[in-house]
Short mmCIF file of C-alpha atoms in Angstrom, two decimals:
data_model
loop_
_atom_site.label_atom_id
_atom_site.label_comp_id
_atom_site.label_asym_id
_atom_site.label_seq_id
_atom_site.Cartn_x
_atom_site.Cartn_y
_atom_site.Cartn_z
CA MET A 1 -5.40 -39.72 -30.13
CA GLN A 2 -1.49 -40.73 -30.10
CA THR A 3 0.39 -42.10 -33.33
CA THR A 4 3.15 -44.37 -33.55
CA GLY A 5 5.87 -44.40 -35.73
CA ARG A 6 9.39 -43.06 -35.93
CA ALA A 7 10.35 -39.60 -34.49
CA HIS A 8 11.63 -37.07 -36.37
CA PRO A 9 14.70 -35.06 -35.20
CA PRO A 10 14.57 -31.37 -35.28
CA SER A 11 15.33 -29.48 -38.24
CA ALA A 12 18.69 -27.79 -37.93
CA SER A 13 17.39 -25.24 -40.14
CA SER A 14 14.47 -24.84 -37.12
CA PRO A 15 16.28 -25.59 -33.83
CA ALA A 16 13.60 -26.21 -31.21
CA PRO A 17 13.44 -23.24 -28.66
CA ALA A 18 15.46 -23.58 -25.41
CA PRO A 19 14.21 -24.60 -22.12
CA GLY A 20 12.93 -21.89 -20.14
CA SER A 21 13.46 -19.29 -23.49
CA ALA A 22 9.48 -18.10 -22.91
CA ALA A 23 10.16 -17.01 -19.42
CA ARG A 24 13.41 -14.95 -20.03
CA TRP A 25 11.63 -13.37 -23.04
CA THR A 26 8.73 -12.75 -20.22
CA ARG A 27 11.05 -11.20 -18.00
CA TRP A 28 12.83 -9.23 -20.54
CA ALA A 29 9.53 -7.66 -21.52
CA LEU A 30 8.50 -6.92 -17.84
CA TRP A 31 11.96 -5.23 -17.27
CA ALA A 32 11.40 -3.22 -20.57
CA LEU A 33 7.75 -2.27 -19.52
CA TRP A 34 9.50 -1.14 -15.94
CA LEU A 35 12.31 1.01 -17.31
CA ALA A 36 9.89 2.65 -19.77
CA SER A 37 7.39 3.65 -17.05
CA ARG A 38 9.60 5.23 -14.72
CA ALA A 39 11.48 6.64 -16.97
CA VAL A 40 8.26 8.27 -18.29
CA LEU A 41 7.69 9.06 -14.12
CA LEU A 42 11.38 10.48 -13.88
CA LEU A 43 10.63 12.64 -17.02
CA LEU A 44 7.51 14.22 -15.33
CA VAL A 45 8.80 14.62 -11.90
CA LEU A 46 11.79 16.39 -13.32
CA LYS A 47 9.39 18.92 -15.38
CA VAL A 48 11.13 17.44 -18.86
CA TRP A 49 6.90 16.71 -19.29
CA VAL A 50 4.52 18.30 -17.31
CA MET A 51 1.37 17.01 -16.46
CA PRO A 52 -1.90 19.00 -15.86
CA GLY A 53 -3.31 20.32 -12.70
CA PRO A 54 -1.59 21.33 -9.68
CA ASP A 55 2.23 20.68 -9.39
CA VAL A 56 2.42 17.50 -7.38
CA THR A 57 6.30 18.31 -6.63
CA SER A 58 5.82 20.79 -4.37
CA ASP A 59 5.46 18.56 -1.59
CA VAL A 60 8.94 17.55 -2.04
CA HIS A 61 10.39 21.15 -3.30
CA VAL A 62 8.59 22.95 -0.43
CA ILE A 63 7.25 21.17 2.81
CA TYR A 64 10.11 18.27 2.66
CA ARG A 65 12.80 20.91 1.95
CA ASN A 66 11.65 22.94 4.76
CA TRP A 67 11.07 19.93 7.14
CA TYR A 68 14.64 18.94 6.03
CA GLY A 69 16.24 22.02 7.56
CA VAL A 70 14.20 22.14 10.43
CA LEU A 71 15.38 18.42 11.32
CA GLY A 72 18.55 19.11 10.83
CA GLU A 73 18.82 21.19 13.72
CA GLY A 74 17.78 18.11 15.71
CA THR A 75 14.00 19.10 16.29
CA PHE A 76 10.81 18.01 14.57
CA PRO A 77 8.79 20.54 13.18
CA LEU A 78 6.94 21.36 16.79
CA THR A 79 4.43 24.24 15.26
CA ASP A 80 3.81 22.51 12.07
CA VAL A 81 0.31 20.97 11.79
CA THR A 82 1.47 19.37 8.50
CA TRP A 83 3.69 17.49 10.57
CA GLN A 84 1.50 14.50 11.03
CA TYR A 85 3.97 11.25 10.93
CA PRO A 86 5.67 9.31 13.23
CA PRO A 87 9.32 9.94 14.54
CA ALA A 88 11.07 7.79 11.89
CA ALA A 89 9.36 9.51 9.10
CA ALA A 90 12.31 12.08 9.78
CA LEU A 91 14.94 9.47 8.26
CA ALA A 92 12.85 9.73 4.65
CA ILE A 93 12.79 13.41 4.72
CA LEU A 94 16.50 13.86 5.85
CA SER A 95 17.58 10.61 2.89
CA PRO A 96 18.20 12.91 0.16
CA ALA A 97 21.48 14.15 2.37
CA VAL A 98 22.91 10.82 0.81
CA LEU A 99 23.32 12.58 -2.85
CA PRO A 100 25.07 15.52 -1.83
CA TRP A 101 26.23 16.03 -5.12
CA LEU A 102 22.13 16.73 -6.18
CA GLY A 103 19.43 19.14 -4.96
CA TYR A 104 17.49 17.98 -2.26
CA ALA A 105 13.91 17.27 -4.70
CA GLU A 106 16.18 15.88 -7.30
CA ALA A 107 18.03 13.93 -4.73
CA PHE A 108 14.30 12.33 -2.99
CA PHE A 109 12.94 11.38 -6.82
CA VAL A 110 16.29 9.62 -7.34
CA LEU A 111 15.78 7.71 -4.24
CA ALA A 112 12.32 7.50 -4.91
CA PHE A 113 13.17 5.43 -8.37
CA LEU A 114 16.10 3.53 -6.79
CA VAL A 115 13.33 2.15 -3.53
CA ASP A 116 10.77 1.78 -6.63
CA LEU A 117 13.30 -0.75 -8.64
CA LEU A 118 13.98 -2.16 -5.53
CA VAL A 119 10.60 -3.57 -4.74
CA PHE A 120 10.78 -4.56 -8.24
CA ALA A 121 13.78 -6.59 -7.80
CA LEU A 122 12.17 -8.05 -4.21
CA LEU A 123 9.21 -8.97 -6.56
CA LEU A 124 10.80 -10.85 -9.61
CA ARG A 125 13.09 -12.42 -6.92
CA ALA A 126 10.16 -13.83 -5.16
CA GLY A 127 8.38 -15.10 -7.99
CA ARG A 128 11.33 -17.29 -9.03
CA ASP A 129 10.70 -19.44 -5.34
CA GLY A 130 8.43 -22.71 -5.27
CA GLY A 131 4.45 -21.58 -5.38
CA ARG A 132 5.04 -17.97 -6.43
CA SER A 133 4.99 -16.39 -9.69
CA SER A 134 6.01 -12.95 -11.31
CA HIS A 135 2.61 -11.57 -11.12
CA GLY A 136 3.45 -9.24 -7.84
CA ALA A 137 6.10 -7.90 -10.46
CA TRP A 138 3.85 -7.08 -13.41
CA LEU A 139 1.03 -5.95 -10.93
CA TRP A 140 3.78 -3.31 -9.56
CA THR A 141 4.81 -2.60 -12.79
CA ALA A 142 1.59 -1.47 -14.04
CA GLY A 143 0.04 -0.02 -10.72
CA VAL A 144 2.79 2.21 -9.55
CA PRO A 145 3.11 4.45 -12.65
CA LEU A 146 -0.61 4.65 -13.03
CA LEU A 147 -0.65 7.04 -9.95
CA GLY A 148 1.10 9.68 -12.06
CA PRO A 149 4.37 11.71 -10.71
CA THR A 150 2.62 11.99 -7.26
CA VAL A 151 3.80 8.46 -6.46
CA TYR A 152 7.87 9.65 -6.78
CA SER A 153 7.01 12.82 -4.98
CA ARG A 154 5.56 11.51 -1.23
CA TYR A 155 7.83 9.46 0.44
CA ASP A 156 4.93 6.96 1.19
CA LEU A 157 6.85 4.67 -1.55
CA MET A 158 10.14 4.37 1.03
CA VAL A 159 7.33 2.98 3.64
CA THR A 160 5.85 0.36 0.67
CA ALA A 161 8.95 -0.94 0.66
CA VAL A 162 9.81 -1.99 3.58
CA ALA A 163 6.33 -3.17 3.93
CA VAL A 164 6.76 -5.41 1.07
CA GLY A 165 10.34 -6.50 2.35
CA ALA A 166 8.21 -7.43 5.70
CA LEU A 167 5.50 -9.52 3.82
CA LEU A 168 7.96 -11.41 1.49
CA ALA A 169 9.77 -12.69 4.93
CA LEU A 170 6.95 -13.51 6.60
CA GLU A 171 7.15 -17.14 6.25
CA ARG A 172 10.91 -17.84 6.49
CA ARG A 173 12.24 -15.37 8.71
CA PRO A 174 9.38 -13.95 10.74
CA ARG A 175 11.98 -12.06 13.29
CA LEU A 176 13.06 -10.26 10.10
CA ALA A 177 9.64 -9.54 9.32
CA GLY A 178 8.47 -8.37 12.60
CA ALA A 179 11.47 -6.05 12.89
CA LEU A 180 10.49 -4.55 9.25
CA ILE A 181 6.59 -3.69 10.34
CA GLY A 182 8.09 -2.54 13.44
CA PHE A 183 10.17 -0.06 11.69
CA GLY A 184 7.51 0.54 9.14
CA ALA A 185 4.91 1.18 12.07
CA MET A 186 7.51 3.92 12.99
CA LEU A 187 7.64 5.27 9.18
CA LYS A 188 3.78 6.08 8.73
CA VAL A 189 1.42 3.88 11.15
CA TRP A 190 -0.08 1.59 8.77
CA PRO A 191 2.22 -1.00 8.50
CA ALA A 192 1.28 -2.08 11.96
CA LEU A 193 -1.62 -3.58 10.10
CA LEU A 194 0.15 -6.37 8.61
CA LEU A 195 0.74 -7.71 12.18
CA ALA A 196 -3.39 -8.95 10.91
CA GLY A 197 -2.07 -12.25 9.49
CA ALA A 198 0.79 -12.63 11.41
CA VAL A 199 0.88 -15.48 14.24
CA ARG A 200 4.13 -16.64 15.21
CA ARG A 201 5.33 -14.52 18.27
CA ALA A 202 8.66 -14.17 16.59
CA THR A 203 6.95 -11.58 14.15
CA TRP A 204 5.04 -10.08 17.42
CA ALA A 205 8.20 -9.48 19.39
CA GLY A 206 10.40 -8.39 16.77
CA ALA A 207 7.83 -5.69 15.41
CA ALA A 208 7.00 -4.57 19.48
CA VAL A 209 10.94 -4.56 20.16
CA THR A 210 12.18 -2.19 17.03
CA ALA A 211 8.79 0.25 17.21
CA GLY A 212 10.16 0.45 20.87
CA VAL A 213 13.51 1.11 20.32
CA VAL A 214 13.27 3.50 17.34
CA ALA A 215 10.34 5.62 19.17
CA ALA A 216 12.55 5.50 22.16
CA GLY A 217 15.53 6.39 20.64
CA PHE A 218 13.58 9.69 19.19
CA ALA A 219 11.92 10.47 21.63
CA LEU A 220 15.38 10.82 23.81
CA THR A 221 17.30 12.87 21.50
CA MET A 222 14.47 15.04 19.22
CA PRO A 223 12.12 17.36 20.82
CA GLY A 224 8.55 16.77 19.60
CA ALA A 225 9.15 13.25 18.57
CA PHE A 226 5.31 12.56 19.00
CA ALA A 227 3.77 15.74 18.19
CA PHE A 228 2.20 14.63 14.97
CA LEU A 229 -0.40 12.52 17.29
CA THR A 230 -2.10 15.47 17.95
CA PHE A 231 -2.07 17.29 14.22
CA GLN A 232 -3.37 13.76 13.26
CA ARG A 233 -6.22 13.94 15.60
CA ASP A 234 -7.87 17.08 14.41
CA ARG A 235 -7.81 16.70 10.89
CA GLY A 236 -11.22 16.55 9.09
CA THR A 237 -13.32 14.71 5.84
CA GLU A 238 -10.83 15.01 2.64
CA VAL A 239 -12.86 15.78 -0.15
CA GLU A 240 -11.16 12.29 -1.82
CA SER A 241 -12.56 10.34 0.91
CA LEU A 242 -15.70 8.09 0.89
CA GLY A 243 -17.34 9.95 3.96
CA ALA A 244 -16.48 12.98 1.25
CA LEU A 245 -18.99 11.60 -0.74
CA VAL A 246 -21.85 12.19 1.03
CA LEU A 247 -20.96 16.21 1.34
CA HIS A 248 -20.26 15.96 -2.47
CA VAL A 249 -24.31 15.16 -3.29
CA ALA A 250 -25.24 17.33 -0.37
CA ARG A 251 -23.43 20.03 -2.06
CA GLN A 252 -25.86 19.39 -5.14
CA TYR A 253 -28.74 20.15 -2.77
CA GLY A 254 -27.62 23.83 -1.33
CA TRP A 255 -25.55 22.50 1.18
CA GLU A 256 -23.14 25.24 2.08
CA GLY A 257 -19.92 24.14 3.76
CA GLN A 258 -16.95 24.63 1.61
CA VAL A 259 -13.81 22.98 1.04
CA LEU A 260 -10.19 24.77 2.22
CA LEU A 261 -6.73 24.00 2.87
CA ASN A 262 -6.82 22.50 6.46
CA TYR A 263 -3.98 20.35 7.94
CA GLY A 264 -2.34 20.04 4.71
CA SER A 265 -4.94 18.67 3.00
CA MET A 266 -8.21 20.03 1.03
CA GLU A 267 -10.91 19.39 3.90
CA PHE A 268 -14.72 19.94 4.19
CA ILE A 269 -15.42 22.89 6.33
CA GLY A 270 -19.09 23.62 7.70
CA PRO A 271 -22.59 22.07 8.95
CA HIS A 272 -22.19 18.00 9.78
CA VAL A 273 -18.54 17.84 8.73
CA GLU A 274 -17.75 16.88 12.31
CA THR A 275 -20.68 13.93 11.97
CA VAL A 276 -19.00 12.79 8.75
CA SER A 277 -15.74 12.65 10.38
CA ARG A 278 -17.38 10.78 13.43
CA ALA A 279 -19.16 8.28 11.07
CA ALA A 280 -15.80 7.38 9.59
CA MET A 281 -14.34 6.79 12.80
CA LEU A 282 -17.04 4.07 13.66
CA LEU A 283 -16.65 2.74 10.13
CA THR A 284 -12.80 2.07 11.22
CA ALA A 285 -13.88 0.74 14.92
CA ALA A 286 -16.17 -1.52 12.76
CA ALA A 287 -13.19 -2.85 10.63
CA PHE A 288 -11.26 -3.69 13.26
CA GLY A 289 -14.33 -5.65 14.98
CA TRP A 290 -14.54 -7.69 11.97
CA LEU A 291 -10.80 -7.95 11.91
CA LEU A 292 -10.99 -9.59 15.56
CA PHE A 293 -13.57 -11.70 14.59
CA TRP A 294 -11.90 -12.95 11.81
CA ARG A 295 -8.89 -13.91 13.65
CA TRP A 296 -11.17 -15.63 16.34
CA ARG A 297 -12.89 -17.72 14.16
CA ALA A 298 -9.25 -18.37 11.88
CA ARG A 299 -7.20 -19.36 14.84
CA PRO A 300 -4.89 -21.64 13.43
CA GLY A 301 -5.66 -25.50 14.66
CA ARG A 302 -9.20 -24.45 16.15
CA PRO A 303 -11.75 -26.57 14.50
CA SER A 304 -14.10 -25.21 12.14
CA GLY A 305 -17.29 -26.64 13.21
CA PRO A 306 -19.09 -28.67 15.67
CA GLY A 307 -18.59 -32.34 15.40
CA GLU A 308 -15.94 -35.06 14.26
CA ALA A 309 -16.05 -34.05 10.57
CA ALA A 310 -14.97 -30.26 11.75
CA ARG A 311 -11.49 -29.93 9.90
CA ARG A 312 -8.71 -27.80 11.87
CA VAL A 313 -7.88 -25.09 10.52
CA VAL A 314 -4.51 -24.40 9.03
CA TRP A 315 -3.53 -21.47 7.10
CA GLY A 316 -1.14 -21.55 3.85
CA PRO A 317 1.74 -19.13 3.15
CA ALA A 318 -0.47 -16.88 1.11
CA VAL A 319 -2.64 -15.67 4.06
CA PRO A 320 -0.74 -13.46 6.43
CA ALA A 321 -0.49 -11.34 3.12
CA LEU A 322 -3.87 -11.36 2.22
CA ALA A 323 -5.30 -10.64 5.94
CA GLY A 324 -2.86 -7.89 5.50
CA LEU A 325 -4.30 -6.73 2.24
CA VAL A 326 -7.81 -6.83 3.99
CA ALA A 327 -6.47 -4.89 7.14
CA VAL A 328 -5.44 -1.97 5.00
CA LEU A 329 -8.26 -1.96 2.35
CA MET A 330 -10.38 -1.82 5.39
CA PHE A 331 -8.63 1.14 6.65
CA THR A 332 -7.98 2.80 3.87
CA VAL A 333 -11.25 3.05 2.60
CA THR A 334 -13.08 3.68 6.35
CA SER A 335 -10.15 6.83 6.58
CA ARG A 336 -11.00 10.18 6.99
CA VAL A 337 -8.44 11.28 4.35
CA ILE A 338 -7.88 8.71 0.99
CA SER A 339 -4.62 10.72 -0.50
CA PRO A 340 -3.55 9.92 -3.94
CA GLN A 341 -0.27 8.06 -2.42
CA TYR A 342 -2.41 6.05 -0.27
CA MET A 343 -3.00 4.03 -3.45
CA VAL A 344 0.67 2.72 -3.56
CA TRP A 345 0.32 1.04 0.10
CA LEU A 346 -2.33 -0.91 -1.76
CA VAL A 347 -0.60 -1.96 -4.65
CA GLY A 348 2.65 -3.26 -2.96
CA VAL A 349 0.40 -5.12 -0.27
CA ALA A 350 -1.55 -6.31 -3.38
CA ALA A 351 1.39 -7.19 -5.46
CA VAL A 352 2.72 -9.73 -2.94
CA CYS A 353 -0.77 -11.30 -2.65
CA VAL A 354 -0.52 -12.15 -6.38
CA SER A 355 2.49 -13.40 -6.12
CA PHE A 356 1.69 -16.78 -4.54
CA ARG A 357 -0.08 -19.27 -6.74
CA GLY A 358 -3.48 -19.98 -6.36
CA GLY A 359 -3.74 -17.53 -3.71
CA GLY A 360 -6.88 -16.14 -5.42
CA ALA A 361 -6.40 -12.16 -4.59
CA GLY A 362 -5.35 -11.86 -8.51
CA PRO A 363 -8.75 -10.23 -9.25
CA THR A 364 -8.55 -7.89 -6.02
CA GLY A 365 -5.08 -6.72 -6.89
CA TRP A 366 -6.36 -5.84 -11.02
CA VAL A 367 -9.48 -4.11 -9.23
CA VAL A 368 -7.09 -1.72 -7.15
CA VAL A 369 -4.82 -1.57 -10.30
CA ALA A 370 -8.02 -0.17 -11.98
CA ALA A 371 -8.30 2.15 -8.89
CA CYS A 372 -5.10 3.43 -9.21
CA ALA A 373 -5.83 4.57 -13.15
CA VAL A 374 -9.00 6.40 -11.79
CA THR A 375 -7.10 8.13 -9.20
CA LEU A 376 -4.96 9.65 -11.80
CA LEU A 377 -7.79 11.12 -13.38
CA GLU A 378 -9.15 12.78 -10.32
CA PHE A 379 -5.97 13.71 -8.78
CA PRO A 380 -4.36 15.73 -10.36
CA LEU A 381 -5.80 16.08 -13.82
CA TYR A 382 -9.32 17.00 -12.83
CA PHE A 383 -8.76 18.00 -9.15
CA GLY A 384 -10.48 21.11 -9.69
CA ASP A 385 -13.71 19.15 -10.80
CA VAL A 386 -13.24 17.17 -7.15
CA VAL A 387 -13.10 19.99 -4.94
CA GLY A 388 -15.64 22.61 -7.19
CA SER A 389 -18.03 19.04 -6.73
CA THR A 390 -18.97 19.03 -10.28
CA PRO A 391 -20.44 15.98 -12.11
CA LEU A 392 -17.13 15.15 -13.42
CA GLY A 393 -15.53 15.34 -10.48
CA LEU A 394 -18.16 13.35 -8.16
CA THR A 395 -18.48 10.48 -11.02
CA LEU A 396 -14.98 10.22 -10.74
CA LEU A 397 -14.99 9.84 -7.19
CA LEU A 398 -17.58 7.48 -6.98
CA LEU A 399 -15.75 5.42 -9.52
CA ARG A 400 -12.61 5.30 -7.70
CA ASN A 401 -14.39 4.47 -3.87
CA GLY A 402 -16.31 2.17 -5.46
CA LEU A 403 -13.45 0.36 -6.69
CA LEU A 404 -11.77 0.43 -3.22
CA VAL A 405 -15.33 -0.85 -1.85
CA ALA A 406 -15.68 -3.46 -4.18
CA ALA A 407 -11.85 -4.58 -3.70
CA THR A 408 -12.06 -4.67 0.51
CA VAL A 409 -15.63 -6.62 -0.11
CA MET A 410 -13.65 -9.01 -2.54
CA ALA A 411 -10.31 -9.49 -0.40
CA ALA A 412 -12.28 -9.95 2.88
CA ASP A 413 -14.64 -12.65 1.36
CA ARG A 414 -11.68 -14.30 0.09
CA LEU A 415 -9.95 -14.02 3.51
CA TRP A 416 -13.32 -15.78 4.93
CA GLU A 417 -13.41 -18.20 2.54
CA VAL A 418 -9.73 -19.62 2.76
CA THR A 419 -9.88 -19.54 6.40
CA VAL A 420 -13.14 -20.07 7.82
CA GLY A 421 -15.68 -20.69 5.10
CA ALA A 422 -14.53 -23.88 3.14
CA ALA A 423 -16.89 -26.75 4.26
CA PRO A 424 -15.29 -29.58 6.43
CA GLY A 425 -12.82 -31.84 4.55
CA GLU A 426 -11.67 -29.17 2.37
CA PRO A 427 -8.58 -27.65 2.28
CA ALA A 428 -8.33 -24.16 4.51
CA GLU A 429 -5.66 -23.18 2.71
CA PRO A 430 -5.48 -21.11 -0.53
CA ALA A 431 -5.68 -23.59 -3.20
CA GLY A 432 -2.39 -24.10 -4.95
CA ALA A 433 -0.51 -23.24 -2.08
CA GLU A 434 2.22 -25.06 0.19
CA PRO A 435 1.72 -25.82 3.33
CA PRO A 436 3.78 -24.41 6.13
CA ARG A 437 6.73 -25.77 6.53
CA GLU A 438 6.49 -25.44 10.42
CA SER A 439 3.53 -24.82 12.71
CA PRO A 440 2.46 -21.32 12.61
CA ARG A 441 2.77 -20.74 16.53
CA SER A 442 6.40 -21.73 16.44
CA ALA A 443 9.29 -18.97 16.45
#
């Protein structure tokens, strides 16, 4: 209903809020939450406060510190089966050298904090672009601290920063995105999965050239650059993985296997473990097959169906990030190992996805955040129950892995819907997304 009459000027005693004041207050609240949560993480890794359970910082104090000494002599840890990383991981392990006035562990934690800040700033800045929002920064702010001190005690945060930068650059700077993906793959392999949603030749070329140059450089200058391939191949079924649930349940019915420290993680040893590991690898192969089938069905420019009514498939800018999230989720869920630090990969990629307005990845992103909260409970707080296959430990694993499976199905369903499954005449790109500024096949 409209009213007529003279408009009253605003009262001098109660001025109208300035345009954008709500957004400024929101940003201040976001910064305050980020700073407070990260202060808690620093207090935990510096052991001002001590979290119950195993000491998650021992990887930095002992393992990383020992690797630092070996790498500093110009060679990779050739006889250490726990070194299971591509050659550029050496840069992450050696990075505390840039802060020589601090001890190794303290320098590593400070660098982790700064990398966390960098990702937060990138997501916050991306949220100011047209077609995006600050939801990604909110998800990152909430998800990372839910992993507890583990997230600052592994170099996965550094890898995730490279992946986030690549996804944010995909739309406008495809060559830079490809270079970051290639470099990230040489840090910890999984960023190569982000190519699942890349269609520009410049991205693929940038990834291939960068990975090749980095690999060749390390191979020519440091012995043992690719020894990690053998160590990674021989890993078994880790107690937190999806396949491990079968063995946890079997324990309740008299299965006589045990859990031992093997290849740097707690793994099941005993009858039928190899069968479970092979089944996990078959699931990974099936996931890869699904991604290939999706790419064939969703090729940009391909008719969506027979007849003149079929539309052409057009990808919105949110699709490559969503495809990357689906790929990373699939390969994490089907892996023989789901270490707690893997969750930060999912948080980072999901944060980029939810930063797109109308992209539809929000529910998946917050399911990932919920899985992070359960992960903190199963490691480190109740890890003894997980290792012992107690009812509590089994419940936590069922809940966490169930959330990851749910997130995978949700993300894959959304990806199929926005690229393949829309009815003829409906838009192919995510609702609210802007169309690409150039042809997806251009460089």
